[in-house]
Structure formats: C-alpha cells, structure tokens
Amino acid sequence: MIETRDLGVSIGGKRILSRLAFTAEPGLVTAIVGPNGSGKSTLIKALSGDLPYEGSITFNGIELAGLKPADAAMVRAVLPQAVALSFPYTVREVVSLGILAGYTGVDAGQSHHLPERALAKVDLAGFAGRLYQELSGGEQQRVQLARVLCQVWTAVLEGRPRYLLLDEPVSSLDIKHQLLVMRIARDFARRGGGVVAVLHDLNLTVAGADKVLVMHRGQAAACGTPREVMRDALLSEVFDCQLRVGAVPAEAPFLLPQTALG
Amino acid sequence: MSQPVEMTLFRRFADAPEGDRSARARFVLVLLALLLGVITVFGIATGASDASVSGVIESWFYGGTDGVLSERDRLIIHEIRLPRIALGILVGAALAVSGAVMQGLFRNPLADPGIVGVAGGAGLGAISIIVLGSTLLSPLVVLSGLYALPLAAFCGGLLTTLILYRVATRRGQTSIATMLLAGIALAAFAGALSGVLIYLADDRQLRDLTFWQLGSLGGATWVKILAAGPIIVAALALTPLLSRGLNALALGEASARHLGVPVQRVKVLAVLAVAGATGASVAFTGGIGFIGIVVPHLLRLIIGPDHRYLLPASALLGASLLLLADAVSRTIVAPAELPIGIVTAVFGAPFFLWVLLRRRGILDL
C-alpha cells in the first residue's frame, strides 16, 4: 500500500500540498483528478521521490525518504508526462532501459522477450526496430509505458505488490489508445499491482478507476469510488464551472459541461 | 540504417531481435580493435627514417638479433616513434571517451570538453605550471614532480566542469543553452588568465607555449607517458561503471533515478573521469580539438548510442583517428611537422558544422 500522512510539499517557498492524507492499495486503479494547479503532478512527483516533503510517504510500510534509488525502483515505476531523447535510441533500446539487471529480478533469458511483450501490450508490435525520435508523441508515450511496465510487471506476476505512478498517461493519445492504457492499468491492478494515475478526462476516470482522489488547492476535496465523487456540487465547486452528472445507462455516470461555449 | 553497405556487412546479424544492435556493436568493436592494430604498426613504420613494416614486425618477433633493423632505426623506433604512438593512443582514447561521456551527461551530442571550456580550464592549469613552475608554484612542482603538469591540468578541468554544471543545472535539469553559453564565458575567462601568464612568460617559455597550444604529439617520451598514462588509464577504467547510468540519463535525471540509477554518483564519477582524461591529455599534447565530437557522433550512426558499446568503441576509434591525424601532420609538410591540432581542426570543424546542419533546433532540447 502507498500511504501519505500529513504530507506537505513546498516549491520555491510556495505551499503546493498541505496535510494530505491518501492511500493507494494494490489491486486498485487510483485516479487523481482536479483543476490545473491543484497539486496533482506535485503529488505524483512527491510519490516518485522527486521532491523533498514533510510528513510521511510509505510504500508497503517503508518510508520513501529512506529508500535508495535502486530500492525505490524495485517498488514503483514512474511514467513521466513526455520524454524527448537527444540520441537515436531504437524503441527496443528505450524499452530495455526498464530492465536494468538486478532491479527487477528478471533473468537474462526472460528479459530477452520482455520488451517485445510489453510493446505488443501497448499496441506497438513491430516497432522495436524504429528510432524513438521518429515516432509521434502518442507513440512515444506508449513506448515509455512499455518501459515502465517492464520495470515492475514481472514482480507483480510473482505476487509482490508493485506500483505504477502515471503522470497524465493518456495526454497525447487518441481515444482507442486512451481506452487501451486504462485497460492495461486495470489489468495491472487485477494481477495485484497498484496504479496511481493523474487524469484529466473525468468520464475516462469514471470508466477506468476504482478510486478517485479529487484535489483542490493542494488538499483532498474528496476521495472515494467514482460514484461517490461524481457529484454536481462537488465537481462544480472544485473545477469552478457548472457541471452536471448524468447516467447512461443508469449505472454509468457521465459528466456534461453546462457552460455555454458560444 | 538501410544503406546497402551496412546490409551486406551486417547480414549475419539479421537474426538478432529487431532494434537490438548489441551484436552489431560487438562486431564493430572487433573491427575497430583490428583497425587500431593496423594503424599502430604502420605508425611505427612510417616517418622520416625508412624502417619498413616487415622490418619492424620481424624485429619484434625475433628480437632483431640478426640486424634486421639498424641500431639507429631501433633507437628511432623505441625512443621516438613508440612513445609517440603510445601517447597518441592514450590521448586519442581519452579525448573521444571524454566527449562521449560529457555528451551523455549533458544529454547533448555537441557537448565536448574542447567546446564547453573544460579543455581551456585544463590548459590554464598546464600553462600555470609551465610559466610559474620555477617561481610561484615551485612548491607544487617539488611536491608532485613529474605529475605537477597533469595534476594542474586535471584541477583546472575539474574546476571548469564543476562551475559549468553548477551554472547550467537548475533543480536537476541541465539547460543546454545555458551550458553552451557558460562554456563560452568560461573558455574566454580561462583564455584571458592564460593570456596574462603568456604575457609574463619569457622567450623560451613563449615558444614552448605556442606549439603546445596548437597541439602536438611531438616530444613524446616514456617519462611523459609515465606521467599521463596512469591518470588517463584510471579515468578510462572508471567509464564502464557509468555506461548504464548514462543510458538511463538519456531519459532525463528524474527518470534515470526512477529506474534505480544513483544519478548523483554517476554525475560525480563522470565529471571526475572527464576532468582526469582531458586534463592529462591537454597537459602533454595541448589543444587537440574535435576528436571528442567527431568520434562519438560517427559511432552513434553505426552502432547506436548505447554507452556500453559507445564508450569502448570511442576509445578505439579515437586512438586510431588521432594516430592517423598524427601521420598526416608528420608527412604533409615533411620533413617539418604540422601541429596535430591544426589537422584535427581542419577536418573536425567542418564536420561539426555538418552535425549542426543536420540537427536544427538543438538549443531547444
């Protein structure tokens, strides 16, 4: 389990997160939603170990600040928003970076096929020989997803709780691949991994997440199942615009903006 | 990647998994080692004296007891050509690997100790010893003897690299534009201080300095190799430890850390290795530019940027190219000698421009 208690983060003297209590359990896809500047990415960065923090962040009961990079890499993999490479690595070489020997317990024989399997999973079978720099933004994002899957997938299959931290994993993707990525996240969770993902699309969140943390001004405005947080009043206040939750069919809530565009 | 020449050359690696260039890289490493061997033998055999290749090889294998080589040729080979070639191999490998490591560290194919002021800082250290070694800095020279020159160059290079990294890095992100601009400023500053020292130098020192600044493998002796060799070899021996880290750093510092790489340690070791290799090279051969840009770039085109192969391949090709440049510098105006720095710049500078043309918008990275 990932657990934060009294989590506070300041950047350049400005308080971004304060007194945040939050848990993400293995077996669940936990979505973080909220307006721009509400602290979603800062929370993911803090969980990734990129920022100094007050309070506590624990992975499976171990304090993050005490973990060496190599130990932290065993427990969680992080998908950044976008990665530009300055050298002509092939797709396979990028994905293989996820398998740094000794970090995942994958032996050489297994690791040989892992990149292909991961690429097939993200719908990039046959891309292994292409140069990463020549791919589109959406393709690059999926290559990076394949890389982080390689880092923790085997451990999860062996029954050890591992986590994926995804910072806007669908931001450059078309709708088919948005759904694919959510399916991969759910599959990862069903096999015993934990997923924490920053998402912007509330309807995709409802469809894909088991649990939603709604962030507002650096704090948790609400946390619960999608059904629990999809409330007109809460979302309208947090996002500062008129929103209405409908349901089609009756059990699947969806969101309809009420602000005129014209 | 689909040039016909490559296709034939690497057909036997067709069964390697798609996108996996490691088999090809290992093959290229073997070729480069052979190339270096051939160039070394020819380097020993060519020069103002006419000791032949076969004569040299025979003298090695049979000890030369029956006079295959004359005593004069033996002296020339053992006291002039061999140390010169050994120095060329050491320095060529050092410059090329320094370039490759620095490019990996800064995530930019144009970072090079010569361009971002590290060589300038090392040069300042070396000039200080040459000019002030008998006066102000004499305690240092007495204390470290033979190693005073490479150590001073090492410290100069280290200091410049540290300042450069400090200035160009904010919150773990190294700004390439800032780095190149800071490099210009540092190079200019080191150049100005060097100018002050040159102003203070006497006539004999002045002549030494001028030729030293143009770069040359001439005047190589076993004593110099004893001084530069251990530092360069130690620095090069450090770099295999960095290759996985440098590969991960291509994704950015944060992602490298997320992959479990101790980024801070990789950076410190990389800076030490570059400063050591560049400093020791600059101390004895002066300003030999562009090897550090040209060699890694050519190799990335052939074997890709995986540092596990790029670093040793850079060492081999860097050594070969510098020996070739030295052969050109010795023969093109024979019996006089063109400083080797001129040769590498004449070929290297246009190559550098070509790289720039191929990669527009490099400052945006």
XYZ file of C-alpha atoms in Angstrom, chain A residues 11 48-50 69-70 72-73 76-78 80 83-90 92-94 97-101 103 112 116 126-131 133 144 147 151, chain B residues 1 17-22 100 103-104 106-109 171 244 246-248 250-252 254-263 300-301 303-307 359 365:
82
model
C 8.245 24.608 -4.054
C 8.109 9.390 -7.145
C 10.710 10.746 -4.733
C 11.494 13.839 -6.812
C 17.116 4.897 -5.849
C 17.736 1.207 -6.584
C 12.683 2.538 -4.761
C 12.967 1.319 -8.360
C 7.474 1.510 -8.181
C 7.864 2.655 -11.779
C 7.120 6.194 -12.915
C 6.598 10.926 -16.882
C 10.254 12.257 -22.706
C 12.395 13.657 -25.520
C 15.613 11.772 -26.259
C 18.678 13.535 -27.608
C 20.278 10.398 -29.043
C 18.946 7.957 -31.666
C 17.924 5.037 -29.442
C 15.734 2.363 -31.000
C 13.659 -1.656 -28.175
C 16.646 0.020 -26.515
C 14.356 2.500 -24.740
C 16.060 0.508 -20.065
C 13.160 -0.705 -17.910
C 15.049 -3.935 -17.327
C 18.175 -2.781 -15.551
C 19.615 -6.091 -14.425
C 16.458 -4.323 -10.203
C 15.107 -11.014 -23.803
C 8.531 -7.329 -27.326
C 6.681 -4.370 -34.857
C 8.017 -1.012 -33.639
C 11.081 -2.432 -31.829
C 13.497 -1.525 -34.629
C 12.202 2.018 -35.196
C 14.053 5.049 -33.850
C 12.931 10.126 -32.095
C 7.510 4.901 -22.276
C 9.338 0.709 -20.488
C 10.302 -2.398 -14.706
C 20.043 2.129 -41.394
C 15.967 -9.245 -32.403
C 14.648 -6.168 -34.150
C 16.067 -2.976 -32.648
C 18.804 -4.839 -30.755
C 22.119 -3.527 -32.058
C 24.371 -5.175 -29.480
C 31.139 10.666 -25.301
C 27.595 14.234 -24.256
C 25.820 11.505 -22.295
C 24.610 16.706 -20.699
C 22.256 14.743 -22.986
C 23.594 16.638 -25.946
C 25.652 15.448 -28.939
C 16.555 21.712 -9.970
C 24.208 2.016 -17.717
C 24.445 7.349 -18.915
C 21.959 5.261 -20.920
C 19.270 5.886 -18.315
C 19.098 9.886 -21.784
C 15.558 9.820 -20.345
C 16.348 12.733 -18.046
C 14.297 12.119 -12.821
C 13.534 9.100 -14.996
C 17.059 7.767 -14.509
C 16.562 7.949 -10.751
C 13.173 6.245 -11.088
C 14.982 3.402 -12.852
C 17.192 2.988 -9.810
C 20.294 4.815 -11.048
C 22.232 6.682 -8.330
C 22.267 9.793 -10.514
C 26.304 6.590 -32.865
C 25.410 6.493 -36.560
C 26.181 1.181 -33.518
C 23.671 3.462 -31.799
C 24.069 5.421 -28.571
C 24.220 2.529 -26.059
C 27.111 3.632 -23.853
C 20.251 18.828 -36.173
C 16.356 20.267 -26.355
